[in-house]
mmCIF file of C-alpha atoms in Angstrom:
data_model
loop_
_atom_site.group_PDB
_atom_site.id
_atom_site.type_symbol
_atom_site.label_atom_id
_atom_site.label_comp_id
_atom_site.label_asym_id
_atom_site.label_seq_id
_atom_site.Cartn_x
_atom_site.Cartn_y
_atom_site.Cartn_z
ATOM 1 C CA MET A 1 117.724 109.728 10.417
ATOM 2 C CA LYS A 2 120.580 108.473 12.573
ATOM 3 C CA MET A 3 120.788 111.809 14.382
ATOM 4 C CA LYS A 4 117.030 111.687 15.038
ATOM 5 C CA ARG A 5 117.331 108.184 16.519
ATOM 6 C CA VAL A 6 120.142 109.303 18.792
ATOM 7 C CA ARG A 7 118.150 112.299 19.924
ATOM 8 C CA ASN A 8 115.086 110.157 20.692
ATOM 9 C CA MET A 9 117.150 107.673 22.631
ATOM 10 C CA PHE A 10 118.652 110.519 24.661
ATOM 11 C CA VAL A 11 115.229 111.961 25.465
ATOM 12 C CA ALA A 12 113.852 108.559 26.484
ATOM 13 C CA THR A 13 116.849 107.871 28.686
ATOM 14 C CA ALA A 14 116.565 111.278 30.350
ATOM 15 C CA LEU A 15 112.848 110.824 31.067
ATOM 16 C CA THR A 16 113.398 107.339 32.467
ATOM 17 C CA CYS A 17 116.227 108.472 34.744
ATOM 18 C CA SER A 18 114.221 111.458 35.986
ATOM 19 C CA MET A 19 111.285 109.221 36.961
ATOM 20 C CA ILE A 20 113.542 106.663 38.618
ATOM 21 C CA ALA A 21 114.801 109.434 40.886
ATOM 22 C CA VAL A 22 111.297 110.328 42.143
ATOM 23 C CA PRO A 23 110.895 107.466 44.685
ATOM 24 C CA VAL A 24 114.223 108.410 46.240
ATOM 25 C CA PHE A 25 112.545 111.450 47.775
ATOM 26 C CA ALA A 26 109.364 109.583 48.815
ATOM 27 C CA ALA A 27 111.061 106.605 50.453
ATOM 28 C CA PRO A 28 112.860 108.456 53.276
ATOM 29 C CA ASN A 29 109.631 110.310 54.047
ATOM 30 C CA ALA A 30 107.655 107.075 54.341
ATOM 31 C CA SER A 31 110.450 105.494 56.359
ATOM 32 C CA SER A 32 110.520 108.484 58.683
ATOM 33 C CA LEU A 33 106.760 108.249 59.166
ATOM 34 C CA GLU A 34 107.044 104.538 59.937
ATOM 35 C CA ASP A 35 109.702 105.295 62.555
ATOM 36 C CA GLN A 36 107.517 107.980 64.108
ATOM 37 C CA LYS A 37 104.520 105.640 64.113
ATOM 38 C CA LYS A 38 106.534 102.846 65.731
ATOM 39 C CA ALA A 39 107.828 105.231 68.415
ATOM 40 C CA ALA A 40 104.294 106.492 69.094
ATOM 41 C CA GLU A 41 102.932 102.933 69.256
ATOM 42 C CA ASN A 42 105.661 101.972 71.718
ATOM 43 C CA GLU A 43 104.767 104.985 73.832
ATOM 44 C CA VAL A 44 101.071 104.062 73.751
ATOM 45 C CA SER A 45 101.973 100.496 74.741
ATOM 46 C CA SER A 46 104.036 101.805 77.664
ATOM 47 C CA LEU A 47 101.216 104.112 78.756
ATOM 48 C CA GLN A 48 98.708 101.269 78.491
ATOM 49 C CA SER A 49 100.968 99.157 80.701
ATOM 50 C CA GLN A 50 101.142 101.974 83.253
ATOM 51 C CA LEU A 51 97.368 102.354 83.124
ATOM 52 C CA SER A 52 96.897 98.610 83.593
ATOM 53 C CA THR A 53 99.182 98.669 86.637
ATOM 54 C CA LEU A 54 97.338 101.694 88.017
ATOM 55 C CA MET A 55 93.948 100.035 87.503
ATOM 56 C CA SER A 56 95.222 96.987 89.367
ATOM 57 C CA LYS A 57 96.305 99.242 92.234
ATOM 58 C CA MET A 58 92.893 100.926 92.203
ATOM 59 C CA THR A 59 91.186 97.552 92.417
ATOM 60 C CA ASP A 60 93.343 96.577 95.411
ATOM 61 C CA LEU A 61 92.689 99.971 96.992
ATOM 62 C CA GLN A 62 88.931 99.652 96.570
ATOM 63 C CA ASN A 63 89.042 96.208 98.166
ATOM 64 C CA GLN A 64 90.875 97.810 101.092
ATOM 65 C CA LEU A 65 88.280 100.575 101.259
ATOM 66 C CA ILE A 66 85.485 98.023 101.280
ATOM 67 C CA THR A 67 87.193 96.020 104.026
ATOM 68 C CA LYS A 68 87.891 99.169 106.042
ATOM 69 C CA GLY A 69 84.292 100.295 105.648
ATOM 70 C CA GLU A 70 83.079 96.925 106.915
ATOM 71 C CA GLU A 71 85.431 97.234 109.908
ATOM 72 C CA ILE A 72 84.108 100.705 110.689
ATOM 73 C CA THR A 73 80.523 99.449 110.505
ATOM 74 C CA LYS A 74 81.418 96.612 112.871
ATOM 75 C CA ALA A 75 83.235 98.981 115.239
ATOM 76 C CA GLU A 76 80.221 101.306 115.306
ATOM 77 C CA ALA A 77 77.988 98.376 116.262
ATOM 78 C CA GLN A 78 80.439 97.312 118.994
ATOM 79 C CA LEU A 79 80.636 100.862 120.310
ATOM 80 C CA GLU A 80 76.879 101.154 120.470
ATOM 81 C CA GLU A 81 76.681 97.835 122.322
ATOM 82 C CA ALA A 82 79.481 98.772 124.740
ATOM 83 C CA GLU A 83 77.895 102.141 125.518
ATOM 84 C CA ALA A 84 74.557 100.442 126.190
ATOM 85 C CA LYS A 85 76.213 97.970 128.590
ATOM 86 C CA GLU A 86 78.075 100.787 130.329
ATOM 87 C CA LYS A 87 74.862 102.698 130.821
ATOM 88 C CA GLN A 88 73.038 99.612 132.096
ATOM 89 C CA GLN A 89 75.833 98.745 134.512
ATOM 90 C CA TYR A 90 75.863 102.270 135.842
ATOM 91 C CA GLU A 91 72.097 102.187 136.432
ATOM 92 C CA ASP A 92 72.349 98.791 138.138
ATOM 93 C CA MET A 93 75.097 100.026 140.419
ATOM 94 C CA LYS A 94 73.042 103.069 141.443
ATOM 95 C CA LEU A 95 70.103 100.849 142.333
ATOM 96 C CA ARG A 96 72.317 98.561 144.397
ATOM 97 C CA ILE A 97 73.836 101.486 146.310
ATOM 98 C CA LYS A 98 70.397 102.903 146.946
ATOM 99 C CA TYR A 99 69.224 99.508 148.207
ATOM 100 C CA MET A 100 72.216 99.015 150.499
ATOM 101 C CA TYR A 101 72.310 102.466 152.083
ATOM 102 C CA GLU A 102 68.827 103.878 151.904
ATOM 103 C CA GLU A 103 66.398 101.002 152.474
ATOM 104 C CA GLY A 104 66.654 100.698 156.260
ATOM 105 C CA ASP A 105 65.763 97.164 157.384
ATOM 106 C CA GLY A 106 67.525 94.630 155.240
ATOM 107 C CA SER A 107 70.031 97.204 153.997
ATOM 108 C CA ALA A 108 73.735 96.456 154.112
ATOM 109 C CA MET A 109 74.362 98.875 156.981
ATOM 110 C CA GLU A 110 71.497 97.412 158.974
ATOM 111 C CA ARG A 111 72.815 93.900 158.434
ATOM 112 C CA ILE A 112 76.287 94.918 159.586
ATOM 113 C CA LEU A 113 75.054 96.684 162.778
ATOM 114 C CA SER A 114 72.660 93.875 163.664
ATOM 115 C CA SER A 115 75.277 91.162 163.382
ATOM 116 C CA GLY A 116 75.437 88.869 166.438
ATOM 117 C CA SER A 117 79.216 88.870 166.663
ATOM 118 C CA ILE A 118 82.309 90.708 165.592
ATOM 119 C CA ALA A 119 83.162 87.946 163.133
ATOM 120 C CA GLU A 120 79.750 88.161 161.503
ATOM 121 C CA MET A 121 79.942 91.951 161.399
ATOM 122 C CA LEU A 122 83.299 91.757 159.647
ATOM 123 C CA SER A 123 81.908 89.165 157.286
ATOM 124 C CA GLN A 124 78.980 91.406 156.399
ATOM 125 C CA ALA A 125 81.280 94.411 155.940
ATOM 126 C CA GLU A 126 83.563 92.370 153.686
ATOM 127 C CA TYR A 127 80.580 91.306 151.624
ATOM 128 C CA VAL A 128 79.493 94.911 151.140
ATOM 129 C CA GLN A 129 83.041 95.839 150.166
ATOM 130 C CA LYS A 130 83.140 93.066 147.593
ATOM 131 C CA VAL A 131 79.888 94.240 146.086
ATOM 132 C CA HIS A 132 81.262 97.746 145.795
ATOM 133 C CA SER A 133 84.511 96.467 144.300
ATOM 134 C CA TYR A 134 82.647 94.314 141.791
ATOM 135 C CA ASP A 135 80.471 97.213 140.677
ATOM 136 C CA ARG A 136 83.440 99.533 140.429
ATOM 137 C CA ASN A 137 85.519 96.997 138.476
ATOM 138 C CA MET A 138 82.685 96.200 136.107
ATOM 139 C CA LEU A 139 82.024 99.860 135.465
ATOM 140 C CA ASN A 140 85.714 100.529 134.851
ATOM 141 C CA GLU A 141 85.832 97.551 132.499
ATOM 142 C CA TYR A 142 82.938 98.830 130.443
ATOM 143 C CA VAL A 143 84.390 102.331 130.383
ATOM 144 C CA ASP A 144 87.699 100.910 129.138
ATOM 145 C CA THR A 145 85.875 98.902 126.481
ATOM 146 C CA VAL A 146 83.979 101.963 125.337
ATOM 147 C CA ASN A 147 87.198 103.986 125.111
ATOM 148 C CA GLU A 148 88.979 101.221 123.220
ATOM 149 C CA VAL A 149 86.182 100.913 120.674
ATOM 150 C CA LYS A 150 86.053 104.686 120.273
ATOM 151 C CA GLU A 151 89.798 104.736 119.674
ATOM 152 C CA LEU A 152 89.503 101.863 117.188
ATOM 153 C CA LYS A 153 86.735 103.652 115.303
ATOM 154 C CA THR A 154 88.815 106.840 115.173
ATOM 155 C CA THR A 155 91.823 104.907 113.857
ATOM 156 C CA LEU A 156 89.731 103.158 111.221
ATOM 157 C CA GLU A 157 88.251 106.456 110.086
ATOM 158 C CA GLU A 158 91.729 107.963 109.800
ATOM 159 C CA ASP A 159 92.821 104.967 107.738
ATOM 160 C CA MET A 160 89.729 105.371 105.578
ATOM 161 C CA ASN A 161 90.549 109.045 104.964
ATOM 162 C CA LYS A 162 94.060 108.105 103.861
ATOM 163 C CA LEU A 163 92.730 105.444 101.513
ATOM 164 C CA GLU A 164 90.199 107.876 100.057
ATOM 165 C CA ASP A 165 93.016 110.387 99.452
ATOM 166 C CA MET A 166 94.949 107.646 97.656
ATOM 167 C CA GLN A 167 91.884 106.857 95.593
ATOM 168 C CA THR A 168 91.545 110.505 94.566
ATOM 169 C CA GLU A 169 95.217 110.554 93.587
ATOM 170 C CA TYR A 170 94.877 107.330 91.573
ATOM 171 C CA GLU A 171 91.800 108.647 89.799
ATOM 172 C CA ALA A 172 93.688 111.807 88.819
ATOM 173 C CA GLN A 173 96.561 109.692 87.489
ATOM 174 C CA GLN A 174 94.146 107.496 85.570
ATOM 175 C CA THR A 175 92.478 110.500 83.971
ATOM 176 C CA GLU A 176 95.852 111.949 82.977
ATOM 177 C CA LEU A 177 97.013 108.623 81.510
ATOM 178 C CA SER A 178 93.756 108.124 79.641
ATOM 179 C CA VAL A 179 93.974 111.600 78.099
ATOM 180 C CA THR A 180 97.608 111.020 77.105
ATOM 181 C CA ILE A 181 96.808 107.610 75.615
ATOM 182 C CA GLU A 182 93.921 109.102 73.646
ATOM 183 C CA SER A 183 96.196 111.842 72.318
ATOM 184 C CA LYS A 184 98.953 109.398 71.393
ATOM 185 C CA SER A 185 96.476 107.013 69.769
ATOM 186 C CA ALA A 186 95.194 109.900 67.639
ATOM 187 C CA GLU A 187 98.813 110.657 66.720
ATOM 188 C CA VAL A 188 99.322 107.037 65.632
ATOM 189 C CA GLU A 189 96.156 107.174 63.513
ATOM 190 C CA ASP A 190 97.326 110.415 61.895
ATOM 191 C CA LEU A 191 100.753 108.937 61.136
ATOM 192 C CA ASP A 192 99.110 105.839 59.711
ATOM 193 C CA ALA A 193 96.986 108.024 57.436
ATOM 194 C CA GLN A 194 100.112 109.899 56.324
ATOM 195 C CA ILE A 195 101.878 106.614 55.617
ATOM 196 C CA GLN A 196 98.961 105.366 53.513
ATOM 197 C CA GLU A 197 98.883 108.666 51.626
ATOM 198 C CA ALA A 198 102.635 108.468 51.021
ATOM 199 C CA ALA A 199 102.225 104.883 49.756
ATOM 200 C CA ARG A 200 99.409 105.990 47.463
ATOM 201 C CA LYS A 201 101.484 108.827 46.017
ATOM 202 C CA ALA A 202 104.495 106.537 45.595
ATOM 203 C CA ALA A 203 102.323 104.046 43.716
ATOM 204 C CA GLU A 204 100.988 106.804 41.455
ATOM 205 C CA GLU A 205 104.511 108.051 40.771
ATOM 206 C CA GLU A 206 105.657 104.513 40.007
ATOM 207 C CA ARG A 207 102.798 104.016 37.583
ATOM 208 C CA GLU A 208 103.622 107.318 35.903
ATOM 209 C CA ARG A 209 107.269 106.333 35.646
ATOM 210 C CA GLN A 210 106.249 103.009 34.109
ATOM 211 C CA ARG A 211 103.985 104.780 31.632
ATOM 212 C CA ILE A 212 106.700 107.199 30.528
ATOM 213 C CA ALA A 213 109.263 104.425 30.257
ATOM 214 C CA GLN A 214 106.882 102.365 28.144
ATOM 215 C CA GLU A 215 106.093 105.385 25.974
ATOM 216 C CA ALA A 216 109.790 106.062 25.470
ATOM 217 C CA ALA A 217 110.427 102.420 24.585
ATOM 218 C CA LYS A 218 107.516 102.509 22.165
ATOM 219 C CA ASN A 219 108.882 105.637 20.471
ATOM 220 C CA GLU A 220 112.310 104.093 20.235
ATOM 221 C CA ASN A 221 110.947 100.918 18.658
ATOM 222 C CA ALA A 222 108.934 103.017 16.195
ATOM 223 C CA ASN A 223 112.042 104.989 15.222
ATOM 224 C CA ASN A 224 114.088 101.818 14.817
ATOM 225 C CA GLY A 225 111.382 100.370 12.554
ATOM 226 C CA GLY A 226 111.689 103.292 10.150
ATOM 227 C CA GLY A 227 108.020 103.140 9.129
ATOM 228 C CA ASN A 228 107.765 99.376 8.479
ATOM 229 C CA ASN A 229 104.407 97.638 8.370
ATOM 230 C CA GLY A 230 102.703 96.230 11.390
ATOM 231 C CA GLY A 231 104.487 92.873 10.914
ATOM 232 C CA GLY A 232 107.087 94.004 13.398
ATOM 233 C CA THR A 233 110.173 93.453 11.065
ATOM 234 C CA ASN A 234 113.000 95.901 10.371
ATOM 235 C CA ASN A 235 114.543 96.784 6.994
ATOM 236 C CA GLY A 236 116.568 93.589 7.102
ATOM 237 C CA GLY A 237 113.500 91.453 7.566
ATOM 238 C CA GLU A 238 114.271 90.602 11.221
ATOM 239 C CA SER A 239 111.604 90.749 13.887
ATOM 240 C CA THR A 240 111.882 93.520 16.527
ATOM 241 C CA PRO A 241 112.612 92.028 19.954
ATOM 242 C CA SER A 242 110.531 93.077 22.881
ATOM 243 C CA ASN A 243 112.158 95.265 25.545
ATOM 244 C CA PRO A 244 113.088 92.969 28.443
ATOM 245 C CA ASN A 245 113.736 95.944 30.742
ATOM 246 C CA THR A 246 110.166 97.177 30.641
ATOM 247 C CA PRO A 247 108.728 96.293 34.049
ATOM 248 C CA SER A 248 105.152 95.190 34.467
ATOM 249 C CA THR A 249 102.740 97.608 36.073
ATOM 250 C CA PRO A 250 102.293 96.692 39.762
ATOM 251 C CA ASP A 251 98.882 96.342 41.284
ATOM 252 C CA THR A 252 97.664 99.325 43.217
ATOM 253 C CA PRO A 253 98.221 98.631 46.933
ATOM 254 C CA SER A 254 94.980 98.015 48.708
ATOM 255 C CA THR A 255 93.979 100.144 51.663
ATOM 256 C CA PRO A 256 94.202 98.104 54.881
ATOM 257 C CA GLU A 257 90.876 97.253 56.404
ATOM 258 C CA THR A 258 89.849 99.004 59.573
ATOM 259 C CA PRO A 259 90.141 96.455 62.407
ATOM 260 C CA SER A 260 87.007 95.531 64.244
ATOM 261 C CA ASN A 261 86.590 96.834 67.766
ATOM 262 C CA PRO A 262 87.507 94.050 70.184
ATOM 263 C CA GLY A 263 86.014 95.980 73.077
ATOM 264 C CA GLY A 264 82.484 95.149 72.095
ATOM 265 C CA ASN A 265 81.531 98.769 71.466
ATOM 266 C CA GLY A 266 78.343 97.699 69.797
ATOM 267 C CA GLY A 267 74.901 98.959 70.412
ATOM 268 C CA SER A 268 72.676 95.909 70.287
ATOM 269 C CA ALA A 269 70.339 95.534 73.229
ATOM 270 C CA GLY A 270 69.998 92.161 74.908
ATOM 271 C CA ASN A 271 67.482 90.984 77.506
ATOM 272 C CA THR A 272 65.321 94.058 78.055
ATOM 273 C CA SER A 273 63.386 92.247 80.778
ATOM 274 C CA ALA A 274 66.585 91.836 82.795
ATOM 275 C CA ALA A 275 67.443 95.479 82.155
ATOM 276 C CA GLN A 276 64.083 96.604 83.513
ATOM 277 C CA THR A 277 64.573 94.405 86.585
ATOM 278 C CA ILE A 278 67.931 96.090 87.217
ATOM 279 C CA VAL A 279 66.366 99.562 86.951
ATOM 280 C CA ASN A 280 63.414 98.621 89.176
ATOM 281 C CA ALA A 281 65.806 97.248 91.804
ATOM 282 C CA ALA A 282 67.773 100.497 91.760
ATOM 283 C CA TRP A 283 64.605 102.524 92.352
ATOM 284 C CA THR A 284 63.828 100.507 95.504
ATOM 285 C CA GLN A 285 67.078 101.690 97.097
ATOM 286 C CA ILE A 286 66.394 105.426 96.830
ATOM 287 C CA GLY A 287 67.074 107.007 100.247
ATOM 288 C CA VAL A 288 69.249 104.124 101.545
ATOM 289 C CA PRO A 289 72.409 105.477 103.244
ATOM 290 C CA TYR A 290 75.784 105.258 101.557
ATOM 291 C CA VAL A 291 78.010 102.915 103.566
ATOM 292 C CA TRP A 292 81.592 102.119 102.605
ATOM 293 C CA GLY A 293 81.739 98.383 101.917
ATOM 294 C CA GLY A 294 77.969 98.192 102.244
ATOM 295 C CA THR A 295 76.266 95.278 100.520
ATOM 296 C CA THR A 296 73.017 95.152 102.497
ATOM 297 C CA PRO A 297 70.000 96.477 100.561
ATOM 298 C CA TYR A 298 67.603 98.796 102.425
ATOM 299 C CA VAL A 299 70.302 99.238 105.111
ATOM 300 C CA GLY A 300 73.525 100.479 103.545
ATOM 301 C CA LEU A 301 75.272 100.222 100.158
ATOM 302 C CA ASP A 302 78.291 101.693 98.433
ATOM 303 C CA CYS A 303 78.305 102.435 94.692
ATOM 304 C CA SER A 304 79.534 99.063 93.450
ATOM 305 C CA GLY A 305 77.495 97.288 96.107
ATOM 306 C CA LEU A 306 74.384 98.925 94.639
ATOM 307 C CA THR A 307 75.160 97.953 91.035
ATOM 308 C CA GLN A 308 76.121 94.415 92.068
ATOM 309 C CA TRP A 309 72.889 93.914 94.053
ATOM 310 C CA CYS A 310 70.687 95.364 91.297
ATOM 311 C CA HIS A 311 72.174 92.967 88.747
ATOM 312 C CA ALA A 312 71.786 90.061 91.156
ATOM 313 C CA GLN A 313 68.026 90.742 91.217
ATOM 314 C CA ALA A 314 68.043 89.965 87.489
ATOM 315 C CA GLY A 315 70.057 86.788 88.054
ATOM 316 C CA ILE A 316 73.273 88.375 86.786
ATOM 317 C CA SER A 317 76.513 87.964 88.763
ATOM 318 C CA ILE A 318 79.063 90.771 88.378
ATOM 319 C CA GLY A 319 82.295 91.803 90.130
ATOM 320 C CA ARG A 320 82.381 93.569 93.475
ATOM 321 C CA VAL A 321 84.508 96.631 92.632
ATOM 322 C CA ASP A 322 84.123 99.124 89.800
ATOM 323 C CA THR A 323 87.163 97.956 87.788
ATOM 324 C CA ASP A 324 85.912 94.357 87.819
ATOM 325 C CA GLN A 325 82.523 95.604 86.648
ATOM 326 C CA LEU A 326 84.185 97.634 83.875
ATOM 327 C CA TYR A 327 86.162 94.753 82.417
ATOM 328 C CA GLY A 328 83.587 92.017 82.993
ATOM 329 C CA GLY A 329 80.848 93.371 80.742
ATOM 330 C CA GLN A 330 80.324 94.652 77.210
ATOM 331 C CA ARG A 331 81.211 98.284 76.594
ATOM 332 C CA VAL A 332 78.516 100.017 74.575
ATOM 333 C CA SER A 333 78.251 103.343 72.777
ATOM 334 C CA ASP A 334 74.449 103.643 72.930
ATOM 335 C CA PRO A 335 73.561 103.495 76.653
ATOM 336 C CA GLN A 336 70.217 101.970 77.565
ATOM 337 C CA PRO A 337 68.420 101.823 80.947
ATOM 338 C CA GLY A 338 70.001 99.021 82.970
ATOM 339 C CA ASP A 339 73.565 99.693 81.802
ATOM 340 C CA ILE A 340 76.331 100.579 84.256
ATOM 341 C CA ALA A 341 77.573 104.172 84.037
ATOM 342 C CA TRP A 342 81.285 103.925 84.840
ATOM 343 C CA THR A 343 83.775 106.627 85.748
ATOM 344 C CA PRO A 344 87.159 106.074 87.435
ATOM 345 C CA GLY A 345 86.383 104.887 90.961
ATOM 346 C CA HIS A 346 82.602 105.080 90.639
ATOM 347 C CA VAL A 347 79.642 103.188 89.127
ATOM 348 C CA ALA A 348 75.894 103.766 88.908
ATOM 349 C CA ILE A 349 72.783 102.395 87.192
ATOM 350 C CA TYR A 350 71.780 104.304 84.055
ATOM 351 C CA ILE A 351 67.999 104.784 83.952
ATOM 352 C CA GLY A 352 67.650 106.768 80.720
ATOM 353 C CA ASN A 353 67.027 110.415 79.803
ATOM 354 C CA GLY A 354 70.523 111.377 80.927
ATOM 355 C CA GLN A 355 69.942 110.224 84.517
ATOM 356 C CA MET A 356 71.327 107.521 86.771
ATOM 357 C CA ILE A 357 70.737 106.110 90.253
ATOM 358 C CA GLU A 358 73.863 106.148 92.399
ATOM 359 C CA ALA A 359 75.265 105.674 95.864
ATOM 360 C CA GLN A 360 77.348 108.800 95.713
ATOM 361 C CA GLN A 361 79.553 109.199 98.784
ATOM 362 C CA PRO A 362 79.596 108.848 102.595
ATOM 363 C CA GLY A 363 77.101 111.110 104.301
ATOM 364 C CA THR A 364 74.581 110.902 101.449
ATOM 365 C CA THR A 365 71.767 108.572 100.485
ATOM 366 C CA ILE A 366 71.145 106.763 97.207
ATOM 367 C CA CYS A 367 69.578 109.180 94.768
ATOM 368 C CA VAL A 368 68.821 110.069 91.157
ATOM 369 C CA SER A 369 71.337 112.402 89.531
ATOM 370 C CA SER A 370 72.530 113.577 86.132
ATOM 371 C CA VAL A 371 74.590 110.917 84.447
ATOM 372 C CA ARG A 372 78.384 111.079 84.689
ATOM 373 C CA ALA A 373 80.123 108.379 82.707
ATOM 374 C CA SER A 374 83.321 107.741 80.799
ATOM 375 C CA VAL A 375 82.156 104.298 79.687
ATOM 376 C CA TYR A 376 78.849 102.425 79.615
ATOM 377 C CA VAL A 377 78.922 98.702 80.392
ATOM 378 C CA ARG A 378 76.184 96.166 79.661
ATOM 379 C CA TYR A 379 75.602 92.738 81.252
ATOM 380 C CA TRP A 380 72.051 91.988 80.100
#
């Protein structure tokens, strides 16, 4: 009997020790996953910071583009006015020359030759010279003005081209960052799932270890009792003490709740009347020229000028540039007519059935096209 008790104690001890060793292998794995997750989260945070800085630069750049477009529009108006004045001055000068030299009586030459004295003749000649000088100076002045405005317009257009190149570069960087962030975020989610799975397995192993330890303790107590009755006393009449080393079974760790989306990625529609007003306003601008910095309906609009004006018709005030419009509204996953279709550097009005109304680019007019959107934003 004594040998049997010793053997049982040895078996119980061996089982307990073997189960205690199990978490040693799981812990470093979970710790390693946590380290990887933390590193990935730090990288995502850094990328998000870079993206935020880039978006700020894009906003500043678009403000510059709008300002430059307004300057070009103003320069074009000044050039048109200067050319008209130049043409008018030239026509006036031709009429004056014709009057002075071809009219006969009353002409400048006639007045000079019919002067009563040398002094009067010189006076008349000086007058004619002054008229010629005035016309010539005025014409030269208008020509200079025309050339200056032309040069200004050329310079502004060159600046605009440079800014547009910068915008294209920024948009490419934004796309690359967004793709990288998406990839890294997926990596974090995968690591988080692995960590939860490792925690689940560790909990199962711990419960199994507890079960085996309790079973071993139970067997040991049974062997020590030597077949006594259920009163729990040994052969000497003493009660069997409970095993103080038997740990209580821990609660199964709960799975963390999935956080709610703070970006407002819901799909509930709001004021459909306002949405319809936005769409109707967009339809009225079909065929209006694209103008950089344009905010004048029926005359000239750029993409964000169109979306801003359409929302204003529904009594909704939104930002001037596309990044302001992106962050100012509610991002939605179920686009409805009246939403803004946003892509880096561009916005349009979604009208349903996979179509949108947009002011596309310089040299085009506002039109209906197939929807292109990375995000849909709702203000109504």
